[in-house]
Amino acid sequence: MAVLGTYAVVCIILFVIGLALLVVEMFTPGFGVAGSLGIVAFIVVIVLQFVGNTRTAAWLVTAILLIITIGLLYWMVHSFQYGKLSRSKLILQDAVRENAAPAVETALLGVGTRGVATTPLRPSGIAAFGERRETVNSNGEFIEAGREVEILSVSGLNIVVKKI
């Protein structure tokens, strides 16, 4: 099925060049230009090998590109979960841990607990309940800083207060 005479030397040269470009891509940082050119060289070799049968060449190139795409997707997902990308600044692991803890502590504040608004509540602001400072919402009214407030409801991190 392969054409031996006309394109054999060209195919061998392109195969060696493609392989060399892929090796260069593995050991040099960059944007993937060398690796992309290496893959293109391999695709050209496949197409040249099936000059008389273009349908087979098209199916083979499609299969190879599909395998490469699946491999890259697997690598990306694995890297996001366990690799260098999971430890990079793209993944905010600390923010999840910090924001998860106040929900449990907020539940300790019950309806009827009294505190003092430390900032004006327009309708959101900060109120102090003993030693704890929490972000609270008024029930729609403006509450000045220093006014005493009472908790009306607690729903997750949302604390609704009214002035006393």
PDB file of C-alpha atoms in Angstrom:
ATOM      1  CA  MET A   1       0.000   0.000   0.000  1.00  0.00           C
ATOM      2  CA  ALA A   2       2.909   2.381   0.644  1.00  0.00           C
ATOM      3  CA  VAL A   3       4.571   4.114  -2.253  1.00  0.00           C
ATOM      4  CA  LEU A   4       8.182   2.989  -2.188  1.00  0.00           C
ATOM      5  CA  GLY A   5       9.803   4.770  -5.087  1.00  0.00           C
ATOM      6  CA  THR A   6       8.738   8.375  -5.379  1.00  0.00           C
ATOM      7  CA  TYR A   7       8.084   9.458  -1.790  1.00  0.00           C
ATOM      8  CA  ALA A   8      10.169   7.007   0.258  1.00  0.00           C
ATOM      9  CA  VAL A   9      13.152   9.325   0.809  1.00  0.00           C
ATOM     10  CA  VAL A  10      10.911  12.324   1.480  1.00  0.00           C
ATOM     11  CA  CYS A  11       8.900  10.314   4.017  1.00  0.00           C
ATOM     12  CA  ILE A  12      12.005   9.127   5.846  1.00  0.00           C
ATOM     13  CA  ILE A  13      13.431  12.662   5.995  1.00  0.00           C
ATOM     14  CA  LEU A  14      10.129  14.130   7.221  1.00  0.00           C
ATOM     15  CA  PHE A  15       9.782  11.376   9.815  1.00  0.00           C
ATOM     16  CA  VAL A  16      13.277  12.069  11.202  1.00  0.00           C
ATOM     17  CA  ILE A  17      12.630  15.845  11.191  1.00  0.00           C
ATOM     18  CA  GLY A  18       9.276  15.355  12.960  1.00  0.00           C
ATOM     19  CA  LEU A  19      10.864  13.127  15.574  1.00  0.00           C
ATOM     20  CA  ALA A  20      13.689  15.645  16.120  1.00  0.00           C
ATOM     21  CA  LEU A  21      11.178  18.499  16.502  1.00  0.00           C
ATOM     22  CA  LEU A  22       9.226  16.540  19.108  1.00  0.00           C
ATOM     23  CA  VAL A  23      12.432  15.847  21.061  1.00  0.00           C
ATOM     24  CA  VAL A  24      13.337  19.551  20.874  1.00  0.00           C
ATOM     25  CA  GLU A  25       9.863  20.433  22.178  1.00  0.00           C
ATOM     26  CA  MET A  26      10.282  18.114  25.162  1.00  0.00           C
ATOM     27  CA  PHE A  27      13.492  19.782  26.344  1.00  0.00           C
ATOM     28  CA  THR A  28      12.939  23.466  25.548  1.00  0.00           C
ATOM     29  CA  PRO A  29      10.377  25.801  27.044  1.00  0.00           C
ATOM     30  CA  GLY A  30       8.170  27.497  24.530  1.00  0.00           C
ATOM     31  CA  PHE A  31       4.747  27.774  23.014  1.00  0.00           C
ATOM     32  CA  GLY A  32       4.659  24.385  21.295  1.00  0.00           C
ATOM     33  CA  VAL A  33       5.820  25.540  17.870  1.00  0.00           C
ATOM     34  CA  ALA A  34       8.432  22.808  17.480  1.00  0.00           C
ATOM     35  CA  GLY A  35       6.041  20.110  18.707  1.00  0.00           C
ATOM     36  CA  SER A  36       3.277  21.321  16.421  1.00  0.00           C
ATOM     37  CA  LEU A  37       5.610  21.306  13.429  1.00  0.00           C
ATOM     38  CA  GLY A  38       6.721  17.787  14.372  1.00  0.00           C
ATOM     39  CA  ILE A  39       3.127  16.585  14.448  1.00  0.00           C
ATOM     40  CA  VAL A  40       2.461  18.266  11.098  1.00  0.00           C
ATOM     41  CA  ALA A  41       5.514  16.461   9.667  1.00  0.00           C
ATOM     42  CA  PHE A  42       4.113  13.120  10.883  1.00  0.00           C
ATOM     43  CA  ILE A  43       0.734  13.887   9.324  1.00  0.00           C
ATOM     44  CA  VAL A  44       2.408  14.725   6.011  1.00  0.00           C
ATOM     45  CA  VAL A  45       4.281  11.407   6.153  1.00  0.00           C
ATOM     46  CA  ILE A  46       0.996   9.556   6.711  1.00  0.00           C
ATOM     47  CA  VAL A  47      -0.701  11.360   3.837  1.00  0.00           C
ATOM     48  CA  LEU A  48       2.266  10.690   1.514  1.00  0.00           C
ATOM     49  CA  GLN A  49       2.196   7.010   2.394  1.00  0.00           C
ATOM     50  CA  PHE A  50      -1.445   6.779   1.312  1.00  0.00           C
ATOM     51  CA  VAL A  51      -1.306   8.906  -1.840  1.00  0.00           C
ATOM     52  CA  GLY A  52      -3.498   6.535  -3.801  1.00  0.00           C
ATOM     53  CA  ASN A  53      -5.985   6.013  -0.971  1.00  0.00           C
ATOM     54  CA  THR A  54      -6.916   9.403   0.491  1.00  0.00           C
ATOM     55  CA  ARG A  55      -9.868   8.061   2.454  1.00  0.00           C
ATOM     56  CA  THR A  56      -7.607   5.776   4.503  1.00  0.00           C
ATOM     57  CA  ALA A  57      -5.167   8.638   5.061  1.00  0.00           C
ATOM     58  CA  ALA A  58      -7.959  10.906   6.284  1.00  0.00           C
ATOM     59  CA  TRP A  59      -9.255   8.276   8.723  1.00  0.00           C
ATOM     60  CA  LEU A  60      -5.743   7.595  10.022  1.00  0.00           C
ATOM     61  CA  VAL A  61      -4.966  11.294  10.538  1.00  0.00           C
ATOM     62  CA  THR A  62      -8.325  11.765  12.304  1.00  0.00           C
ATOM     63  CA  ALA A  63      -7.647   8.809  14.600  1.00  0.00           C
ATOM     64  CA  ILE A  64      -4.175  10.110  15.479  1.00  0.00           C
ATOM     65  CA  LEU A  65      -5.489  13.605  16.215  1.00  0.00           C
ATOM     66  CA  LEU A  66      -8.257  12.119  18.355  1.00  0.00           C
ATOM     67  CA  ILE A  67      -5.749  10.086  20.372  1.00  0.00           C
ATOM     68  CA  ILE A  68      -3.542  13.154  20.846  1.00  0.00           C
ATOM     69  CA  THR A  69      -6.544  15.235  21.955  1.00  0.00           C
ATOM     70  CA  ILE A  70      -7.677  12.608  24.461  1.00  0.00           C
ATOM     71  CA  GLY A  71      -4.126  12.364  25.810  1.00  0.00           C
ATOM     72  CA  LEU A  72      -3.866  16.132  26.224  1.00  0.00           C
ATOM     73  CA  LEU A  73      -7.238  16.330  27.968  1.00  0.00           C
ATOM     74  CA  TYR A  74      -6.245  13.528  30.334  1.00  0.00           C
ATOM     75  CA  TRP A  75      -2.948  15.280  31.079  1.00  0.00           C
ATOM     76  CA  MET A  76      -4.716  18.605  31.759  1.00  0.00           C
ATOM     77  CA  VAL A  77      -7.279  17.086  34.132  1.00  0.00           C
ATOM     78  CA  HIS A  78      -4.600  15.060  35.920  1.00  0.00           C
ATOM     79  CA  SER A  79      -2.355  18.133  36.215  1.00  0.00           C
ATOM     80  CA  PHE A  80      -5.179  20.261  37.596  1.00  0.00           C
ATOM     81  CA  GLN A  81      -5.883  17.637  40.259  1.00  0.00           C
ATOM     82  CA  TYR A  82      -2.424  16.343  41.202  1.00  0.00           C
ATOM     83  CA  GLY A  83       0.315  18.024  39.147  1.00  0.00           C
ATOM     84  CA  LYS A  84       2.012  21.394  39.101  1.00  0.00           C
ATOM     85  CA  LEU A  85      -1.192  23.169  38.119  1.00  0.00           C
ATOM     86  CA  SER A  86      -2.872  22.008  41.336  1.00  0.00           C
ATOM     87  CA  ARG A  87      -0.211  23.839  43.326  1.00  0.00           C
ATOM     88  CA  SER A  88      -0.234  26.956  41.145  1.00  0.00           C
ATOM     89  CA  LYS A  89      -2.063  30.216  41.720  1.00  0.00           C
ATOM     90  CA  LEU A  90      -4.754  29.162  39.235  1.00  0.00           C
ATOM     91  CA  ILE A  91      -6.353  26.870  41.831  1.00  0.00           C
ATOM     92  CA  LEU A  92      -7.533  28.691  44.982  1.00  0.00           C
ATOM     93  CA  GLN A  93      -7.259  26.003  47.638  1.00  0.00           C
ATOM     94  CA  ASP A  94      -6.788  28.313  50.639  1.00  0.00           C
ATOM     95  CA  ALA A  95      -9.904  30.345  49.848  1.00  0.00           C
ATOM     96  CA  VAL A  96     -12.066  27.228  50.074  1.00  0.00           C
ATOM     97  CA  ARG A  97     -10.695  26.265  53.474  1.00  0.00           C
ATOM     98  CA  GLU A  98     -10.954  29.809  54.895  1.00  0.00           C
ATOM     99  CA  ASN A  99     -14.529  30.367  53.738  1.00  0.00           C
ATOM    100  CA  ALA A 100     -15.769  26.975  54.930  1.00  0.00           C
ATOM    101  CA  ALA A 101     -14.956  27.575  58.620  1.00  0.00           C
ATOM    102  CA  PRO A 102     -17.086  30.696  59.337  1.00  0.00           C
ATOM    103  CA  ALA A 103     -20.295  28.905  58.323  1.00  0.00           C
ATOM    104  CA  VAL A 104     -19.873  26.538  61.260  1.00  0.00           C
ATOM    105  CA  GLU A 105     -18.988  29.359  63.672  1.00  0.00           C
ATOM    106  CA  THR A 106     -21.864  31.540  62.444  1.00  0.00           C
ATOM    107  CA  ALA A 107     -24.281  28.784  63.372  1.00  0.00           C
ATOM    108  CA  LEU A 108     -23.245  29.331  67.008  1.00  0.00           C
ATOM    109  CA  LEU A 109     -24.904  32.765  66.902  1.00  0.00           C
ATOM    110  CA  GLY A 110     -28.583  32.254  67.587  1.00  0.00           C
ATOM    111  CA  VAL A 111     -31.685  34.306  67.026  1.00  0.00           C
ATOM    112  CA  GLY A 112     -31.992  36.931  69.761  1.00  0.00           C
ATOM    113  CA  THR A 113     -28.245  37.356  70.322  1.00  0.00           C
ATOM    114  CA  ARG A 114     -27.437  41.021  70.920  1.00  0.00           C
ATOM    115  CA  GLY A 115     -24.454  42.972  69.703  1.00  0.00           C
ATOM    116  CA  VAL A 116     -23.291  46.409  68.566  1.00  0.00           C
ATOM    117  CA  ALA A 117     -23.030  47.705  64.987  1.00  0.00           C
ATOM    118  CA  THR A 118     -19.368  48.671  64.522  1.00  0.00           C
ATOM    119  CA  THR A 119     -19.974  50.161  61.063  1.00  0.00           C
ATOM    120  CA  PRO A 120     -23.093  51.776  59.623  1.00  0.00           C
ATOM    121  CA  LEU A 121     -25.472  49.133  58.240  1.00  0.00           C
ATOM    122  CA  ARG A 122     -26.691  50.374  54.823  1.00  0.00           C
ATOM    123  CA  PRO A 123     -28.123  47.634  54.864  1.00  0.00           C
ATOM    124  CA  SER A 124     -24.853  45.623  55.152  1.00  0.00           C
ATOM    125  CA  GLY A 125     -22.082  46.209  57.610  1.00  0.00           C
ATOM    126  CA  ILE A 126     -20.188  44.718  60.522  1.00  0.00           C
ATOM    127  CA  ALA A 127     -21.492  44.074  64.016  1.00  0.00           C
ATOM    128  CA  ALA A 128     -19.681  42.822  67.086  1.00  0.00           C
ATOM    129  CA  PHE A 129     -21.207  40.049  69.188  1.00  0.00           C
ATOM    130  CA  GLY A 130     -18.973  39.809  72.219  1.00  0.00           C
ATOM    131  CA  GLU A 131     -15.455  39.261  70.859  1.00  0.00           C
ATOM    132  CA  ARG A 132     -16.663  38.175  67.406  1.00  0.00           C
ATOM    133  CA  ARG A 133     -17.140  40.531  64.469  1.00  0.00           C
ATOM    134  CA  GLU A 134     -19.550  39.356  61.775  1.00  0.00           C
ATOM    135  CA  THR A 135     -20.801  40.737  58.494  1.00  0.00           C
ATOM    136  CA  VAL A 136     -24.527  41.346  58.938  1.00  0.00           C
ATOM    137  CA  ASN A 137     -27.499  42.763  57.028  1.00  0.00           C
ATOM    138  CA  SER A 138     -30.209  44.942  58.488  1.00  0.00           C
ATOM    139  CA  ASN A 139     -33.817  44.153  57.682  1.00  0.00           C
ATOM    140  CA  GLY A 140     -33.845  47.034  55.156  1.00  0.00           C
ATOM    141  CA  GLU A 141     -33.339  49.994  57.463  1.00  0.00           C
ATOM    142  CA  PHE A 142     -30.287  52.181  58.050  1.00  0.00           C
ATOM    143  CA  ILE A 143     -28.571  51.494  61.367  1.00  0.00           C
ATOM    144  CA  GLU A 144     -25.883  53.882  62.631  1.00  0.00           C
ATOM    145  CA  ALA A 145     -22.536  52.663  63.962  1.00  0.00           C
ATOM    146  CA  GLY A 146     -22.620  52.163  67.744  1.00  0.00           C
ATOM    147  CA  ARG A 147     -26.310  51.181  67.883  1.00  0.00           C
ATOM    148  CA  GLU A 148     -27.296  47.989  69.636  1.00  0.00           C
ATOM    149  CA  VAL A 149     -28.646  45.265  67.308  1.00  0.00           C
ATOM    150  CA  GLU A 150     -30.377  41.924  67.731  1.00  0.00           C
ATOM    151  CA  ILE A 151     -30.205  38.908  65.401  1.00  0.00           C
ATOM    152  CA  LEU A 152     -33.504  38.167  63.646  1.00  0.00           C
ATOM    153  CA  SER A 153     -32.373  35.179  61.544  1.00  0.00           C
ATOM    154  CA  VAL A 154     -29.276  33.201  60.615  1.00  0.00           C
ATOM    155  CA  SER A 155     -29.099  31.380  57.283  1.00  0.00           C
ATOM    156  CA  GLY A 156     -25.616  30.070  56.473  1.00  0.00           C
ATOM    157  CA  LEU A 157     -23.377  33.137  56.350  1.00  0.00           C
ATOM    158  CA  ASN A 158     -26.325  35.530  56.100  1.00  0.00           C
ATOM    159  CA  ILE A 159     -27.162  37.159  59.441  1.00  0.00           C
ATOM    160  CA  VAL A 160     -30.125  39.542  59.534  1.00  0.00           C
ATOM    161  CA  VAL A 161     -30.337  42.029  62.415  1.00  0.00           C
ATOM    162  CA  LYS A 162     -32.632  44.805  63.633  1.00  0.00           C
ATOM    163  CA  LYS A 163     -31.845  47.794  65.835  1.00  0.00           C
ATOM    164  CA  ILE A 164     -33.028  47.784  69.406  1.00  0.00           C
TER     165      ILE A 164
END
